PDB file of C-alpha atoms in Angstrom:
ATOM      1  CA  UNK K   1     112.557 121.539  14.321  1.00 90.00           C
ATOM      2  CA  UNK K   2     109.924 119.111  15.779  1.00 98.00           C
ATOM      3  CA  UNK K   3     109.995 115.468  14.382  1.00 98.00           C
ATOM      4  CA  UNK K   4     105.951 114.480  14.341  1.00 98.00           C
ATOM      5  CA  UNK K   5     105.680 110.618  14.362  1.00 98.00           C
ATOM      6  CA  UNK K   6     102.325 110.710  12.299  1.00 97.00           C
ATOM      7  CA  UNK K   7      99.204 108.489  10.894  1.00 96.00           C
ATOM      8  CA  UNK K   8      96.359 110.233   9.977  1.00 96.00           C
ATOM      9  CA  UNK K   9      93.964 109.711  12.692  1.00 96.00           C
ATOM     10  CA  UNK K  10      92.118 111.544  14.964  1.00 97.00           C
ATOM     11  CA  UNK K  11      95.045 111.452  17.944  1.00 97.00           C
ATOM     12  CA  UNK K  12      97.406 112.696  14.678  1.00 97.00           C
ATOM     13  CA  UNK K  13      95.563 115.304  13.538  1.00 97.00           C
ATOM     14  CA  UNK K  14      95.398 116.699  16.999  1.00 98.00           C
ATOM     15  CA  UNK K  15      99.154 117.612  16.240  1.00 98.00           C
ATOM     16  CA  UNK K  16      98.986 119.092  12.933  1.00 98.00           C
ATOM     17  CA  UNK K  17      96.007 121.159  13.730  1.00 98.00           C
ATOM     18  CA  UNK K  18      98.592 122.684  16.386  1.00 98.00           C
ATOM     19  CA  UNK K  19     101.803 122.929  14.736  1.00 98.00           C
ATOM     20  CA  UNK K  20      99.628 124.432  11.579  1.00 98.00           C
ATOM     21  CA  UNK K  21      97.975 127.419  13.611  1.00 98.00           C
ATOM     22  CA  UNK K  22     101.894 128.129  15.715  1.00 98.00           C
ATOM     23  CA  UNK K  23     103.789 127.131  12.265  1.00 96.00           C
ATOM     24  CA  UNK K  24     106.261 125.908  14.232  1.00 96.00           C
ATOM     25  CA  UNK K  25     109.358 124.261  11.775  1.00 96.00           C
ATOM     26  CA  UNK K  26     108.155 120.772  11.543  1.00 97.00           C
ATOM     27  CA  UNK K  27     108.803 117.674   9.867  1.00 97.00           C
ATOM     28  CA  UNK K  28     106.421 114.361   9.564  1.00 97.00           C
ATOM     29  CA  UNK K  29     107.747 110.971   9.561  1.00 97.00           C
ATOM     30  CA  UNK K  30     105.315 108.678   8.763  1.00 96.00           C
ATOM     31  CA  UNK K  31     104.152 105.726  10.963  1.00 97.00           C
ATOM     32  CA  UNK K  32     102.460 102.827   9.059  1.00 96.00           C
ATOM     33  CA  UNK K  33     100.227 101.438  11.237  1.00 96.00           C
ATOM     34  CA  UNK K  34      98.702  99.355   9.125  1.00 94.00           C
ATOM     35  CA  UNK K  35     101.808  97.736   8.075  1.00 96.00           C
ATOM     36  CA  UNK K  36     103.098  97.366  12.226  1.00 96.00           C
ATOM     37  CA  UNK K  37     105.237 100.227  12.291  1.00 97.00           C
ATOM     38  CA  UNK K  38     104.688 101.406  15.508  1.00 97.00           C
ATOM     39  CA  UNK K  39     105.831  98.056  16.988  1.00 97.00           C
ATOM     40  CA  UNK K  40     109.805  98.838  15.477  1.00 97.00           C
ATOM     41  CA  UNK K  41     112.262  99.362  18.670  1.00 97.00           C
ATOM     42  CA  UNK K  42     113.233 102.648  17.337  1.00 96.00           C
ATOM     43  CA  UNK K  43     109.669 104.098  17.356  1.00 97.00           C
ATOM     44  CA  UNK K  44     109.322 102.228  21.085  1.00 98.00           C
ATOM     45  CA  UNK K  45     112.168 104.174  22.300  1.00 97.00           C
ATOM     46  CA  UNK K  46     109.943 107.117  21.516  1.00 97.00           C
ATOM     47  CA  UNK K  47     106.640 106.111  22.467  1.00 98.00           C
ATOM     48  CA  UNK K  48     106.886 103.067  24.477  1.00 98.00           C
ATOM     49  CA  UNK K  49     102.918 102.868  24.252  1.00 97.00           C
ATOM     50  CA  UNK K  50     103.108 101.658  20.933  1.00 97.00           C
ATOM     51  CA  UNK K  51     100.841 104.560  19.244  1.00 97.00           C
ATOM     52  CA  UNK K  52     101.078 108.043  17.459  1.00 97.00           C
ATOM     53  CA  UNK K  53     101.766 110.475  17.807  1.00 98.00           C
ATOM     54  CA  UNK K  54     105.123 111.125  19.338  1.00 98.00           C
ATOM     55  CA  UNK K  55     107.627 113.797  18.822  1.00 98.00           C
ATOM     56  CA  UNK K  56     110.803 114.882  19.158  1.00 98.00           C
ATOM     57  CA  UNK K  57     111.501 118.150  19.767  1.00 98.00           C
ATOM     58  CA  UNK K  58     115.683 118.973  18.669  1.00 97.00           C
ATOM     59  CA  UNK K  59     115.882 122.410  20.210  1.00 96.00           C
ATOM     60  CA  UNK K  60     113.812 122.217  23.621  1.00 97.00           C
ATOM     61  CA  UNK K  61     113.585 125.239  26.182  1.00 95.00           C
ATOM     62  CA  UNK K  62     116.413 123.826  28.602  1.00 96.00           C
ATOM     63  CA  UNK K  63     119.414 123.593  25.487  1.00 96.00           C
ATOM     64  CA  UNK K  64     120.062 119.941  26.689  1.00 97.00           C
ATOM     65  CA  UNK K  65     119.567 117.083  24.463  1.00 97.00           C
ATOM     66  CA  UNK K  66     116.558 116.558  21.993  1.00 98.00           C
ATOM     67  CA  UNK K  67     113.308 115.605  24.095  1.00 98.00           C
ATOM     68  CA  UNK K  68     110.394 112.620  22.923  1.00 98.00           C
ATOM     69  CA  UNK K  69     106.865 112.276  24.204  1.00 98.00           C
ATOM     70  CA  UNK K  70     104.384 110.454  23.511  1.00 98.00           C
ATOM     71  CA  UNK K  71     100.809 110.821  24.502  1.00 98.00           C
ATOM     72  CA  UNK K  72      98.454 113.214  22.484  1.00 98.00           C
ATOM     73  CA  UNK K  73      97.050 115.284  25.249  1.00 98.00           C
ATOM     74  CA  UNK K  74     100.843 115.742  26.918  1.00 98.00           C
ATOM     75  CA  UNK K  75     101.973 117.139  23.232  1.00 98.00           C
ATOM     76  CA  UNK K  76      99.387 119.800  23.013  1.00 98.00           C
ATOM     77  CA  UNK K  77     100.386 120.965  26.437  1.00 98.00           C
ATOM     78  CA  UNK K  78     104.193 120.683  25.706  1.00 98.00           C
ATOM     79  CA  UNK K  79     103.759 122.487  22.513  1.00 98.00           C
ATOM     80  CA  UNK K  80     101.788 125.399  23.924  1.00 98.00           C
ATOM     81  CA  UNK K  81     103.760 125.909  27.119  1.00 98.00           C
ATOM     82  CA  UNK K  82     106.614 125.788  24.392  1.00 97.00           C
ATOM     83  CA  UNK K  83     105.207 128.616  22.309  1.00 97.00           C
ATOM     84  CA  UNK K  84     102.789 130.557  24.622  1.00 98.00           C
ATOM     85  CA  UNK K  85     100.127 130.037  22.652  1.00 98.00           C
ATOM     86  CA  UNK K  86      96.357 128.435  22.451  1.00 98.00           C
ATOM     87  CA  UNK K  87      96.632 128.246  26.497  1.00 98.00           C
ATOM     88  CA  UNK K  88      95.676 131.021  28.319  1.00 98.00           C
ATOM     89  CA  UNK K  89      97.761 132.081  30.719  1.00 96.00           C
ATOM     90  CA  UNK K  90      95.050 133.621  32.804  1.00 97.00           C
ATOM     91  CA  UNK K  91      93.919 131.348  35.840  1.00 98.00           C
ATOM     92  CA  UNK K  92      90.436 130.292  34.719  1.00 98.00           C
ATOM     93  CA  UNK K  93      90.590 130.143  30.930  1.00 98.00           C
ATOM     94  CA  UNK K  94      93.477 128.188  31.678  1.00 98.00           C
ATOM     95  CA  UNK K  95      92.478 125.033  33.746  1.00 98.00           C
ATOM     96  CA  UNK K  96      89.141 125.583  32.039  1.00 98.00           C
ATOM     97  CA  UNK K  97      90.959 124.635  28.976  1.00 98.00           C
ATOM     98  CA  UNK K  98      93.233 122.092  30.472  1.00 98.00           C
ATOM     99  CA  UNK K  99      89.789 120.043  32.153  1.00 98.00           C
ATOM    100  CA  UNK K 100      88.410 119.719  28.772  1.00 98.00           C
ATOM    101  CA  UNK K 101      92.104 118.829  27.821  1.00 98.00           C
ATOM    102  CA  UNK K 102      91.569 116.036  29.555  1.00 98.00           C
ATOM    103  CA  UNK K 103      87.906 115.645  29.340  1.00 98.00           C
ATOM    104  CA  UNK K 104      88.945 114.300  25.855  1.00 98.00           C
ATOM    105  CA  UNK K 105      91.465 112.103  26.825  1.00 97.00           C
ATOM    106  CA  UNK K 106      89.992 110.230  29.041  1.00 97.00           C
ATOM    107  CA  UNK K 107      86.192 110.514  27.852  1.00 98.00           C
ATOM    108  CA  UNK K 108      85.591 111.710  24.414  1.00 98.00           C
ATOM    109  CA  UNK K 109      88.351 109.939  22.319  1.00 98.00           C
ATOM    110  CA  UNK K 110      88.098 106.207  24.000  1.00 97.00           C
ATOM    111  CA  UNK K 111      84.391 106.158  23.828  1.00 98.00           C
ATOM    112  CA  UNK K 112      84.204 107.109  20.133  1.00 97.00           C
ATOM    113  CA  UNK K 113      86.683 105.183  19.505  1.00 97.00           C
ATOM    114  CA  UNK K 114      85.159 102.055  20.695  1.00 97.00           C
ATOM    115  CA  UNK K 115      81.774 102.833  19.350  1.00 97.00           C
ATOM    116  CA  UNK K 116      83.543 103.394  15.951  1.00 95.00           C
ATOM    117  CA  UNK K 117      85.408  99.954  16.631  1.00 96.00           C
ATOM    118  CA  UNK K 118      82.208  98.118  17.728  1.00 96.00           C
ATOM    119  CA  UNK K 119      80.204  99.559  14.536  1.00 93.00           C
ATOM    120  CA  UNK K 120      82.802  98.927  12.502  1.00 91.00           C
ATOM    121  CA  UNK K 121      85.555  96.565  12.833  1.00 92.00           C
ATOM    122  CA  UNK K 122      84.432  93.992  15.297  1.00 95.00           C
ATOM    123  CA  UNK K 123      84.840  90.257  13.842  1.00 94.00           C
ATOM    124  CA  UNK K 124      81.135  89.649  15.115  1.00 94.00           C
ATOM    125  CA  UNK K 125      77.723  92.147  15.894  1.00 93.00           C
ATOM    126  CA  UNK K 126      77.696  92.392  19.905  1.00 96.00           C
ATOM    127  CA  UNK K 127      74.562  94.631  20.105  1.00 96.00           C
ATOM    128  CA  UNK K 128      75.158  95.385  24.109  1.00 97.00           C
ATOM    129  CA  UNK K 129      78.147  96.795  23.245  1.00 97.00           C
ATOM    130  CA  UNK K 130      77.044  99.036  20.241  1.00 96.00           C
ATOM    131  CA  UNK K 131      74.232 100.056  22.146  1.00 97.00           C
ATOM    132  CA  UNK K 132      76.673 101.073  25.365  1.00 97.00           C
ATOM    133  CA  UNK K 133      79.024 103.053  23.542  1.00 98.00           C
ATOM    134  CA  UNK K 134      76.484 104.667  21.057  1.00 98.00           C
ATOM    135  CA  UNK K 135      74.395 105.971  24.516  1.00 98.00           C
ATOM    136  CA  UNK K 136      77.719 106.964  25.678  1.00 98.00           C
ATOM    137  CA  UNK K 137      78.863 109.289  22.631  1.00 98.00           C
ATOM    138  CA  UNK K 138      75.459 110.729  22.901  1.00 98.00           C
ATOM    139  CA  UNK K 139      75.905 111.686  26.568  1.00 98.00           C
ATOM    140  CA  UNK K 140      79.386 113.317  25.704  1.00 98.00           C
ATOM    141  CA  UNK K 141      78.030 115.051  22.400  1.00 98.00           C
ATOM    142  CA  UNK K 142      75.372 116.374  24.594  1.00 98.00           C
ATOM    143  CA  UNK K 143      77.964 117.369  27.340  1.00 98.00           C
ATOM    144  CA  UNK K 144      80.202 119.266  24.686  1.00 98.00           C
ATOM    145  CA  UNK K 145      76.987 121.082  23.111  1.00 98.00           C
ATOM    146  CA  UNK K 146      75.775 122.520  26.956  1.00 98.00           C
ATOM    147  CA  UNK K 147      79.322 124.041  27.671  1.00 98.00           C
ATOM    148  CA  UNK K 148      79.569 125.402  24.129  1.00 98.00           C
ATOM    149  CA  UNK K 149      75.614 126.870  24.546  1.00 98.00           C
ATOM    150  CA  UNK K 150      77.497 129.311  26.861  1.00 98.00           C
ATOM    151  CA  UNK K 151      81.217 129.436  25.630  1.00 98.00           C
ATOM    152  CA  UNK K 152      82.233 130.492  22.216  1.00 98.00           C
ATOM    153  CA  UNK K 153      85.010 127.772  22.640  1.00 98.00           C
ATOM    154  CA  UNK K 154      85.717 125.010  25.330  1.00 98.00           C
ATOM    155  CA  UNK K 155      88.016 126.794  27.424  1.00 98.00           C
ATOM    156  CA  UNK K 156      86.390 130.075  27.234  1.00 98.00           C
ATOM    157  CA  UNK K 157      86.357 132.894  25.075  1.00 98.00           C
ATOM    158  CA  UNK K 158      89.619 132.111  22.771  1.00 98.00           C
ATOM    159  CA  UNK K 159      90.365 128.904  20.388  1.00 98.00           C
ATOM    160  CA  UNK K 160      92.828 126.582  22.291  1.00 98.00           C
ATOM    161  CA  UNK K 161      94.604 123.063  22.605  1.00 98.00           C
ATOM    162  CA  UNK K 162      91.328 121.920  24.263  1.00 98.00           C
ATOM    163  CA  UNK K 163      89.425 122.855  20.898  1.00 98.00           C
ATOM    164  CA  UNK K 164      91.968 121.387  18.873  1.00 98.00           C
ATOM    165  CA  UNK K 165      92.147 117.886  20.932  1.00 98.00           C
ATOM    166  CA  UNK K 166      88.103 117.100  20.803  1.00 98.00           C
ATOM    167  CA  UNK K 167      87.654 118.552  16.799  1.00 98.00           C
ATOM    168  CA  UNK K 168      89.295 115.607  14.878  1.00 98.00           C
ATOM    169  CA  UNK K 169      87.221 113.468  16.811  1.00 98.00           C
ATOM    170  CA  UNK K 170      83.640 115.299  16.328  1.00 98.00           C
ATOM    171  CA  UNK K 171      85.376 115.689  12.587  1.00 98.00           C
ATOM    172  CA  UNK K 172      84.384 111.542  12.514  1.00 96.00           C
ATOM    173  CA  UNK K 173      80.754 112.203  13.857  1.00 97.00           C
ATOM    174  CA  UNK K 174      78.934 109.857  10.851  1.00 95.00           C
ATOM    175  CA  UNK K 175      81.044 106.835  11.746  1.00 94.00           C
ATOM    176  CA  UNK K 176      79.893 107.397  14.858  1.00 94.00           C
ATOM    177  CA  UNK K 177      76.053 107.956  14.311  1.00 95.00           C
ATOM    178  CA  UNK K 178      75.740 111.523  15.331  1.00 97.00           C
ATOM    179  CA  UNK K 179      73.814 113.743  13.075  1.00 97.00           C
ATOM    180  CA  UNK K 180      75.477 117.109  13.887  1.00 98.00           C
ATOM    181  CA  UNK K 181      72.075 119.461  13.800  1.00 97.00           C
ATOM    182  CA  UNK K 182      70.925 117.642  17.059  1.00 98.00           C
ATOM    183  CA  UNK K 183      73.746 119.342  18.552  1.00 98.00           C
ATOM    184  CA  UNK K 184      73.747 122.910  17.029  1.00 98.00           C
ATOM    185  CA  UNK K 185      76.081 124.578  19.367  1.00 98.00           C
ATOM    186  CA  UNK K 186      78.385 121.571  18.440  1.00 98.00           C
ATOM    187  CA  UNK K 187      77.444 121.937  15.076  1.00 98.00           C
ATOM    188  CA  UNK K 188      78.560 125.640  14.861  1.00 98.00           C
ATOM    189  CA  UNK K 189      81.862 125.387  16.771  1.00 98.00           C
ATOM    190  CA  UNK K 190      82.628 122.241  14.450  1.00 98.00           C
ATOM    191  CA  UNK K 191      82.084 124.508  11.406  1.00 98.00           C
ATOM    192  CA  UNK K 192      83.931 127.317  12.365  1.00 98.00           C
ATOM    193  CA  UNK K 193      87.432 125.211  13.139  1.00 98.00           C
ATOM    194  CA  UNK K 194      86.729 123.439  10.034  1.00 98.00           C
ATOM    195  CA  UNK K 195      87.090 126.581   7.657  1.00 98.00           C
ATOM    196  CA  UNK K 196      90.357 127.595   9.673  1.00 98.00           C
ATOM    197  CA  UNK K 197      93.261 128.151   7.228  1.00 98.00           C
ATOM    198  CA  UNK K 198      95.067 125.865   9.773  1.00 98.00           C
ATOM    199  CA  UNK K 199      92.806 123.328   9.816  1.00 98.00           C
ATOM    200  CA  UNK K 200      92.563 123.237   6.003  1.00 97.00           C
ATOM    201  CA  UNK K 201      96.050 122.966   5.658  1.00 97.00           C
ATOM    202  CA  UNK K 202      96.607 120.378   8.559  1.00 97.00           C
ATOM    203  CA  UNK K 203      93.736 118.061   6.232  1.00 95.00           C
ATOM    204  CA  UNK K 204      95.728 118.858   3.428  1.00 94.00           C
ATOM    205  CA  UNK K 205      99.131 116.840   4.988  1.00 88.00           C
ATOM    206  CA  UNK K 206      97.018 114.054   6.148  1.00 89.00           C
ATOM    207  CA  UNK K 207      95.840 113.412   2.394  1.00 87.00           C
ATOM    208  CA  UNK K 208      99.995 114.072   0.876  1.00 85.00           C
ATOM    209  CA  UNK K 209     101.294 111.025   3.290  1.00 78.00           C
TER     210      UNK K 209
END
């Protein structure tokens, strides 16, 4: 049984989308983050970052005690080296996969997510800054639409964690400005993860919590 410390965003999706396609025995507890949840000492002793997701995972590999993580990117990997699957195990599918891995964590999900804050939430209009981060999330959408102009998916020819990481974030494109037909290979990968019985059911949770 995994515990999934959950909101619905983007970074919480990431981990439904996964434990929906593996239907690995799961349970969600929710984390209001509206209402300062993730600040409670017992989440911190689980993700000391203060943010979902986090999980525990009761029955881990080595039969010691149950194991938390934190971090969104580190679950994905955790959870496929856990089950074998949606990593490749071949050499150059696999770090293919695990750079775009990490292409989102560091690049695609901050920048968004600052453009979304900046169009969105900021307490006053600070046109530099919408201006830098909307350039930026047209650079990455642009990056993301060469690489899938050659690959069926980002790590190569089969559907993996690095798909899953990047789609709930691309799944937000009109808060952040993007019309999706400027990108067509983006546009068509988007599309076909979207009508995934996984990814169906994963949206499904997100709209029961």
């Amino acid at each position: 049984m995994i515990d999934l410390y959950y909101a619905p965003t983007a970074n919480g999706h990431k981990v439904t989308l996964f434990l929906e396609e593996t239907k690995l025995d799961y349970r969600i507890i929710r984390v209001d983050i509206s209402k300062g949840d993730q600040f409670r000492p017992d989440f911190l002793a689980i993700s000391p970052n203060n943010k979902i997701p986090a999980i525990v995972d009761n029955a881990p590999a080595d039969g010691g005690r149950p194991l938390s993580l934190f971090e969104s990117g580190e679950i994905l990997l955790y959870l496929a080296e856990k089950t074998g699957k949606l990593l490749s195990g071949e050499l150059r599918e696999r770090h293919h996969t695990l750079q775009w891995l990490f292409w989102q964590s560091s690049g695609l999900g901050p920048m968004l997510g600052q453009n979304h804050h900046f169009n969105a939430f900021a307490p006053q209009l600070i046109p530099y800054a919408i201006e830098r981060y909307q350039v930026e999330t047209q650079r990455l959408y642009g990056v993301m639409n060469r690489r899938l102009e050659k690959s069926p998916w980002l790590g190569g020819d089969h559907y993996s964690i690095a798909d899953i990481a990047c789609w709930p974030w691309i799944n937000t494109h009109e808060r952040h400005r993007i019309d999706l037909a400027t990108y067509p290979a983006v546009n068509n990968w988007f599309e076909r993860i979207r009508t995934r019985p996984a990814t169906e059911r994963a949206l499904q949770k997100a709209q029961q919590i």
